[in-house]
């Protein structure tokens, strides 16, 4: 009985041992499986990461290739680590000739030392820098030719330290157009000066022979009036009249060429004082026409005081000269336009001007009134325009026929700057 019980126990024991061993084996197999799964997961993950990285790199390379500028990435030692297609095009190298080489190969010999200093300076304080627009920078092509470049630099922080990304643009076109513009401005200035000089010399030197013609025709008129036939008297009168007109025009031309000469000292002048000086010069015309001149409060501005008086005098003088049937009523005022300009106005109740002449009246010797209607040569408004524009301003007119005109001129407020 006992031995039968013992036998039963030992069978159970052996069975349990077998079960335990089977369990351990299953556990080990499960662990192995788990490890294998983890390893596969890790592998998949790192593959996905690598994929992502590769895609990002492709994107970034495509971007570099598509960039309109030549892009070169250089290390602190000056070695080229990357160059895009534009770099090949701009410098005439194939990429393999550039990678791993010193960037000095793209810089003309005379600039290399300076370039080294710049590069070291950049790596000491790496920040985005745009250069080349004002600097005289040059690139060197494989064929040895040099060309102007504009370069902007950006630092690139990597695991192994800073790199510099240089975007390089061919500056030939830009430099050429800047030079062309400079040349044109100088040419224009020269021809302007010459014209000014010419107008002055011509009008000044024409005065002398004209004076002679005028005095002899006057002498003819005086001495032979009535002694020749009536036609002769008339012809001599025409000649005298022509001489007088020419004298007037030459005098005005001289005045015009002198008006607004730059470099004259500027003074602070109260607008009211300038207007009063102009009105004093026009006193007899004002009295004769019974003109009534009023004004608002006018600002004090810094300008050429004599010329401001001249502008007021021409505009008020015209308002009287081109009056309508009623006695002239003239009003002068000023208003601020924005922060840096005063707009003066001289309004009248005169004959008015048709809109199609609004521009023409400011041109030299352009008149709407014949000389039999009113005196003048058509120089007054041209002088006003020249003065105002030389002070950086503008002049214009608004008008209605038979109602009146208002002339405006805007002058920069030099104090406001
Ligand atoms: P001028 O008075 O010697 O003719 P301006 O240059 O001063 O020369 O004026 C040019 C022309 O503009 C004048 O001939 C005149 O026809 C017209 N004009 C100027 N000011 C006025 C005004 N206030 N009203 C009407 N017409 C004017």
mmCIF file of N, CA and C in Angstrom, residues 127-204:
data_model
loop_
_atom_site.group_PDB
_atom_site.id
_atom_site.type_symbol
_atom_site.label_atom_id
_atom_site.label_comp_id
_atom_site.label_asym_id
_atom_site.label_seq_id
_atom_site.Cartn_x
_atom_site.Cartn_y
_atom_site.Cartn_z
ATOM 1 N N UNK A 127 26.988 84.985 -37.938
ATOM 2 C CA UNK A 127 25.611 85.482 -38.063
ATOM 3 C C UNK A 127 25.339 85.820 -39.537
ATOM 4 N N UNK A 128 24.052 85.954 -39.855
ATOM 5 C CA UNK A 128 23.688 86.194 -41.258
ATOM 6 C C UNK A 128 24.247 87.542 -41.703
ATOM 7 N N UNK A 129 24.917 87.549 -42.829
ATOM 8 C CA UNK A 129 25.481 88.802 -43.333
ATOM 9 C C UNK A 129 25.232 88.948 -44.822
ATOM 10 N N UNK A 130 24.756 90.110 -45.186
ATOM 11 C CA UNK A 130 24.597 90.361 -46.613
ATOM 12 C C UNK A 130 25.733 91.263 -47.034
ATOM 13 N N UNK A 131 26.402 90.942 -48.087
ATOM 14 C CA UNK A 131 27.500 91.791 -48.483
ATOM 15 C C UNK A 131 27.553 91.894 -50.006
ATOM 16 N N UNK A 132 28.436 92.766 -50.419
ATOM 17 C CA UNK A 132 28.700 92.789 -51.849
ATOM 18 C C UNK A 132 27.980 93.883 -52.598
ATOM 19 N N UNK A 133 26.865 94.422 -52.032
ATOM 20 C CA UNK A 133 26.169 95.466 -52.782
ATOM 21 C C UNK A 133 27.019 96.724 -52.789
ATOM 22 N N UNK A 134 27.659 97.009 -51.666
ATOM 23 C CA UNK A 134 28.499 98.205 -51.620
ATOM 24 C C UNK A 134 29.979 97.856 -51.686
ATOM 25 N N UNK A 135 30.278 96.569 -51.383
ATOM 26 C CA UNK A 135 31.687 96.173 -51.403
ATOM 27 C C UNK A 135 32.077 95.760 -52.818
ATOM 28 N N UNK A 136 33.369 95.912 -53.105
ATOM 29 C CA UNK A 136 33.880 95.493 -54.407
ATOM 30 C C UNK A 136 34.359 94.060 -54.297
ATOM 31 N N UNK A 137 33.438 93.083 -54.423
ATOM 32 C CA UNK A 137 33.840 91.685 -54.297
ATOM 33 C C UNK A 137 33.889 91.042 -55.683
ATOM 34 N N UNK A 138 34.864 90.130 -55.845
ATOM 35 C CA UNK A 138 35.005 89.459 -57.140
ATOM 36 C C UNK A 138 35.115 87.959 -56.977
ATOM 37 N N UNK A 139 34.649 87.237 -57.990
ATOM 38 C CA UNK A 139 34.793 85.793 -58.030
ATOM 39 C C UNK A 139 35.782 85.439 -59.140
ATOM 40 N N UNK A 140 36.342 84.216 -59.072
ATOM 41 C CA UNK A 140 37.308 83.776 -60.078
ATOM 42 C C UNK A 140 36.784 82.512 -60.746
ATOM 43 N N UNK A 141 36.627 82.564 -62.070
ATOM 44 C CA UNK A 141 36.141 81.385 -62.796
ATOM 45 C C UNK A 141 37.298 80.423 -63.073
ATOM 46 N N UNK A 142 36.925 79.217 -63.450
ATOM 47 C CA UNK A 142 37.955 78.212 -63.762
ATOM 48 C C UNK A 142 38.869 78.711 -64.883
ATOM 49 N N UNK A 143 38.264 79.449 -65.848
ATOM 50 C CA UNK A 143 39.071 79.921 -66.985
ATOM 51 C C UNK A 143 39.928 81.138 -66.629
ATOM 52 N N UNK A 144 39.923 81.527 -65.350
ATOM 53 C CA UNK A 144 40.796 82.610 -64.900
ATOM 54 C C UNK A 144 40.168 83.991 -64.956
ATOM 55 N N UNK A 145 38.953 84.089 -65.520
ATOM 56 C CA UNK A 145 38.337 85.410 -65.591
ATOM 57 C C UNK A 145 37.711 85.771 -64.236
ATOM 58 N N UNK A 146 37.697 87.069 -63.977
ATOM 59 C CA UNK A 146 37.127 87.554 -62.706
ATOM 60 C C UNK A 146 35.808 88.245 -62.988
ATOM 61 N N UNK A 147 34.911 88.205 -62.051
ATOM 62 C CA UNK A 147 33.610 88.873 -62.250
ATOM 63 C C UNK A 147 33.080 89.350 -60.895
ATOM 64 N N UNK A 148 32.317 90.472 -60.906
ATOM 65 C CA UNK A 148 31.819 90.997 -59.636
ATOM 66 C C UNK A 148 30.760 90.078 -59.034
ATOM 67 N N UNK A 149 30.801 89.918 -57.723
ATOM 68 C CA UNK A 149 29.805 89.064 -57.067
ATOM 69 C C UNK A 149 29.174 89.787 -55.878
ATOM 70 N N UNK A 150 27.976 89.331 -55.559
ATOM 71 C CA UNK A 150 27.312 89.765 -54.321
ATOM 72 C C UNK A 150 27.143 88.499 -53.500
ATOM 73 N N UNK A 151 27.536 88.567 -52.257
ATOM 74 C CA UNK A 151 27.514 87.343 -51.448
ATOM 75 C C UNK A 151 26.752 87.572 -50.157
ATOM 76 N N UNK A 152 25.897 86.606 -49.786
ATOM 77 C CA UNK A 152 25.348 86.669 -48.431
ATOM 78 C C UNK A 152 25.722 85.384 -47.712
ATOM 79 N N UNK A 153 26.053 85.528 -46.457
ATOM 80 C CA UNK A 153 26.557 84.406 -45.671
ATOM 81 C C UNK A 153 25.580 84.054 -44.563
ATOM 82 N N UNK A 154 25.376 82.736 -44.332
ATOM 83 C CA UNK A 154 24.549 82.304 -43.198
ATOM 84 C C UNK A 154 25.280 81.174 -42.489
ATOM 85 N N UNK A 155 25.308 81.216 -41.162
ATOM 86 C CA UNK A 155 25.957 80.128 -40.433
ATOM 87 C C UNK A 155 25.050 78.899 -40.400
ATOM 88 N N UNK A 156 25.656 77.708 -40.432
ATOM 89 C CA UNK A 156 24.890 76.452 -40.335
ATOM 90 C C UNK A 156 25.462 75.691 -39.153
ATOM 91 N N UNK A 157 24.656 75.447 -38.127
ATOM 92 C CA UNK A 157 25.183 74.737 -36.969
ATOM 93 C C UNK A 157 25.008 73.238 -37.205
ATOM 94 N N UNK A 158 26.106 72.467 -37.146
ATOM 95 C CA UNK A 158 25.998 71.011 -37.332
ATOM 96 C C UNK A 158 26.609 70.318 -36.118
ATOM 97 N N UNK A 159 26.485 68.958 -36.065
ATOM 98 C CA UNK A 159 27.041 68.220 -34.917
ATOM 99 C C UNK A 159 28.543 68.436 -34.801
ATOM 100 N N UNK A 160 29.191 68.663 -35.955
ATOM 101 C CA UNK A 160 30.652 68.798 -35.918
ATOM 102 C C UNK A 160 31.105 70.256 -35.885
ATOM 103 N N UNK A 161 30.193 71.183 -35.676
ATOM 104 C CA UNK A 161 30.582 72.593 -35.574
ATOM 105 C C UNK A 161 29.881 73.436 -36.626
ATOM 106 N N UNK A 162 30.320 74.706 -36.719
ATOM 107 C CA UNK A 162 29.687 75.630 -37.644
ATOM 108 C C UNK A 162 30.212 75.446 -39.067
ATOM 109 N N UNK A 163 29.297 75.578 -40.027
ATOM 110 C CA UNK A 163 29.682 75.670 -41.430
ATOM 111 C C UNK A 163 29.133 77.007 -41.910
ATOM 112 N N UNK A 164 29.612 77.474 -43.050
ATOM 113 C CA UNK A 164 29.019 78.695 -43.581
ATOM 114 C C UNK A 164 28.390 78.391 -44.932
ATOM 115 N N UNK A 165 27.174 78.902 -45.085
ATOM 116 C CA UNK A 165 26.491 78.755 -46.369
ATOM 117 C C UNK A 165 26.622 80.101 -47.085
ATOM 118 N N UNK A 166 27.299 80.078 -48.228
ATOM 119 C CA UNK A 166 27.484 81.319 -48.976
ATOM 120 C C UNK A 166 26.611 81.280 -50.226
ATOM 121 N N UNK A 167 25.700 82.275 -50.336
ATOM 122 C CA UNK A 167 24.900 82.395 -51.557
ATOM 123 C C UNK A 167 25.579 83.453 -52.411
ATOM 124 N N UNK A 168 25.960 83.073 -53.613
ATOM 125 C CA UNK A 168 26.770 83.969 -54.464
ATOM 126 C C UNK A 168 25.991 84.309 -55.722
ATOM 127 N N UNK A 169 25.935 85.590 -56.006
ATOM 128 C CA UNK A 169 25.199 86.047 -57.197
ATOM 129 C C UNK A 169 26.130 86.815 -58.112
ATOM 130 N N UNK A 170 25.949 86.625 -59.406
ATOM 131 C CA UNK A 170 26.744 87.370 -60.373
ATOM 132 C C UNK A 170 26.307 88.840 -60.332
ATOM 133 N N UNK A 171 27.224 89.734 -59.985
ATOM 134 C CA UNK A 171 26.863 91.150 -59.827
ATOM 135 C C UNK A 171 27.145 91.975 -61.063
ATOM 136 N N UNK A 172 27.505 91.302 -62.189
ATOM 137 C CA UNK A 172 27.908 92.055 -63.380
ATOM 138 C C UNK A 172 26.811 93.003 -63.865
ATOM 139 N N UNK A 173 25.594 92.442 -64.004
ATOM 140 C CA UNK A 173 24.492 93.228 -64.567
ATOM 141 C C UNK A 173 24.167 94.422 -63.675
ATOM 142 N N UNK A 174 24.073 94.107 -62.380
ATOM 143 C CA UNK A 174 23.693 95.144 -61.411
ATOM 144 C C UNK A 174 24.734 96.258 -61.371
ATOM 145 N N UNK A 175 26.014 95.830 -61.360
ATOM 146 C CA UNK A 175 27.064 96.838 -61.329
ATOM 147 C C UNK A 175 27.053 97.670 -62.611
ATOM 148 N N UNK A 176 26.794 96.994 -63.735
ATOM 149 C CA UNK A 176 26.766 97.704 -65.009
ATOM 150 C C UNK A 176 25.632 98.737 -65.015
ATOM 151 N N UNK A 177 24.441 98.318 -64.522
ATOM 152 C CA UNK A 177 23.339 99.300 -64.565
ATOM 153 C C UNK A 177 23.553 100.412 -63.554
ATOM 154 N N UNK A 178 24.199 100.092 -62.413
ATOM 155 C CA UNK A 178 24.475 101.166 -61.441
ATOM 156 C C UNK A 178 25.451 102.165 -62.047
ATOM 157 N N UNK A 179 26.461 101.638 -62.763
ATOM 158 C CA UNK A 179 27.442 102.528 -63.385
ATOM 159 C C UNK A 179 26.799 103.364 -64.484
ATOM 160 N N UNK A 180 25.907 102.700 -65.255
ATOM 161 C CA UNK A 180 25.212 103.387 -66.347
ATOM 162 C C UNK A 180 24.366 104.533 -65.790
ATOM 163 N N UNK A 181 23.671 104.228 -64.687
ATOM 164 C CA UNK A 181 22.817 105.233 -64.057
ATOM 165 C C UNK A 181 23.653 106.417 -63.581
ATOM 166 N N UNK A 182 24.789 106.081 -62.964
ATOM 167 C CA UNK A 182 25.671 107.131 -62.456
ATOM 168 C C UNK A 182 26.156 108.002 -63.615
ATOM 169 N N UNK A 183 26.564 107.321 -64.704
ATOM 170 C CA UNK A 183 27.039 108.044 -65.888
ATOM 171 C C UNK A 183 25.966 108.977 -66.416
ATOM 172 N N UNK A 184 24.706 108.443 -66.489
ATOM 173 C CA UNK A 184 23.597 109.224 -67.051
ATOM 174 C C UNK A 184 23.306 110.440 -66.176
ATOM 175 N N UNK A 185 23.335 110.222 -64.856
ATOM 176 C CA UNK A 185 23.064 111.339 -63.941
ATOM 177 C C UNK A 185 24.119 112.418 -64.128
ATOM 178 N N UNK A 186 25.393 111.972 -64.236
ATOM 179 C CA UNK A 186 26.470 112.952 -64.412
ATOM 180 C C UNK A 186 26.318 113.688 -65.739
ATOM 181 N N UNK A 187 25.965 112.911 -66.776
ATOM 182 C CA UNK A 187 25.784 113.496 -68.104
ATOM 183 C C UNK A 187 24.675 114.547 -68.075
ATOM 184 N N UNK A 188 23.582 114.176 -67.396
ATOM 185 C CA UNK A 188 22.432 115.063 -67.302
ATOM 186 C C UNK A 188 22.790 116.344 -66.554
ATOM 187 N N UNK A 189 23.550 116.152 -65.491
ATOM 188 C CA UNK A 189 23.956 117.295 -64.676
ATOM 189 C C UNK A 189 24.853 118.219 -65.503
ATOM 190 N N UNK A 190 25.785 117.561 -66.242
ATOM 191 C CA UNK A 190 26.700 118.340 -67.071
ATOM 192 C C UNK A 190 25.936 119.122 -68.127
ATOM 193 N N UNK A 191 24.993 118.437 -68.785
ATOM 194 C CA UNK A 191 24.279 119.130 -69.864
ATOM 195 C C UNK A 191 23.371 120.210 -69.279
ATOM 196 N N UNK A 192 22.878 119.966 -68.076
ATOM 197 C CA UNK A 192 22.055 120.976 -67.418
ATOM 198 C C UNK A 192 22.879 122.216 -67.097
ATOM 199 N N UNK A 193 24.080 121.949 -66.553
ATOM 200 C CA UNK A 193 24.976 123.067 -66.219
ATOM 201 C C UNK A 193 25.357 123.826 -67.476
ATOM 202 N N UNK A 194 25.643 123.041 -68.526
ATOM 203 C CA UNK A 194 26.038 123.675 -69.792
ATOM 204 C C UNK A 194 24.907 124.548 -70.332
ATOM 205 N N UNK A 195 23.687 123.996 -70.226
ATOM 206 C CA UNK A 195 22.524 124.717 -70.730
ATOM 207 C C UNK A 195 22.329 126.021 -69.961
ATOM 208 N N UNK A 196 22.502 125.911 -68.670
ATOM 209 C CA UNK A 196 22.367 127.070 -67.787
ATOM 210 C C UNK A 196 23.396 128.125 -68.192
ATOM 211 N N UNK A 197 24.624 127.629 -68.367
ATOM 212 C CA UNK A 197 25.728 128.499 -68.756
ATOM 213 C C UNK A 197 25.433 129.129 -70.106
ATOM 214 N N UNK A 198 24.939 128.278 -71.019
ATOM 215 C CA UNK A 198 24.644 128.731 -72.376
ATOM 216 C C UNK A 198 23.576 129.825 -72.347
ATOM 217 N N UNK A 199 22.500 129.580 -71.586
ATOM 218 C CA UNK A 199 21.413 130.554 -71.519
ATOM 219 C C UNK A 199 21.943 131.879 -70.976
ATOM 220 N N UNK A 200 22.817 131.760 -69.994
ATOM 221 C CA UNK A 200 23.346 132.992 -69.399
ATOM 222 C C UNK A 200 24.234 133.743 -70.396
ATOM 223 N N UNK A 201 25.193 132.994 -70.975
ATOM 224 C CA UNK A 201 26.143 133.640 -71.898
ATOM 225 C C UNK A 201 25.401 134.195 -73.111
ATOM 226 N N UNK A 202 24.512 133.360 -73.683
ATOM 227 C CA UNK A 202 23.804 133.796 -74.888
ATOM 228 C C UNK A 202 23.014 135.075 -74.597
ATOM 229 N N UNK A 203 22.252 135.043 -73.521
ATOM 230 C CA UNK A 203 21.413 136.215 -73.276
ATOM 231 C C UNK A 203 22.256 137.421 -72.903
ATOM 232 N N UNK A 204 23.340 137.149 -72.172
ATOM 233 C CA UNK A 204 24.181 138.262 -71.755
ATOM 234 C C UNK A 204 24.890 138.862 -72.964
#
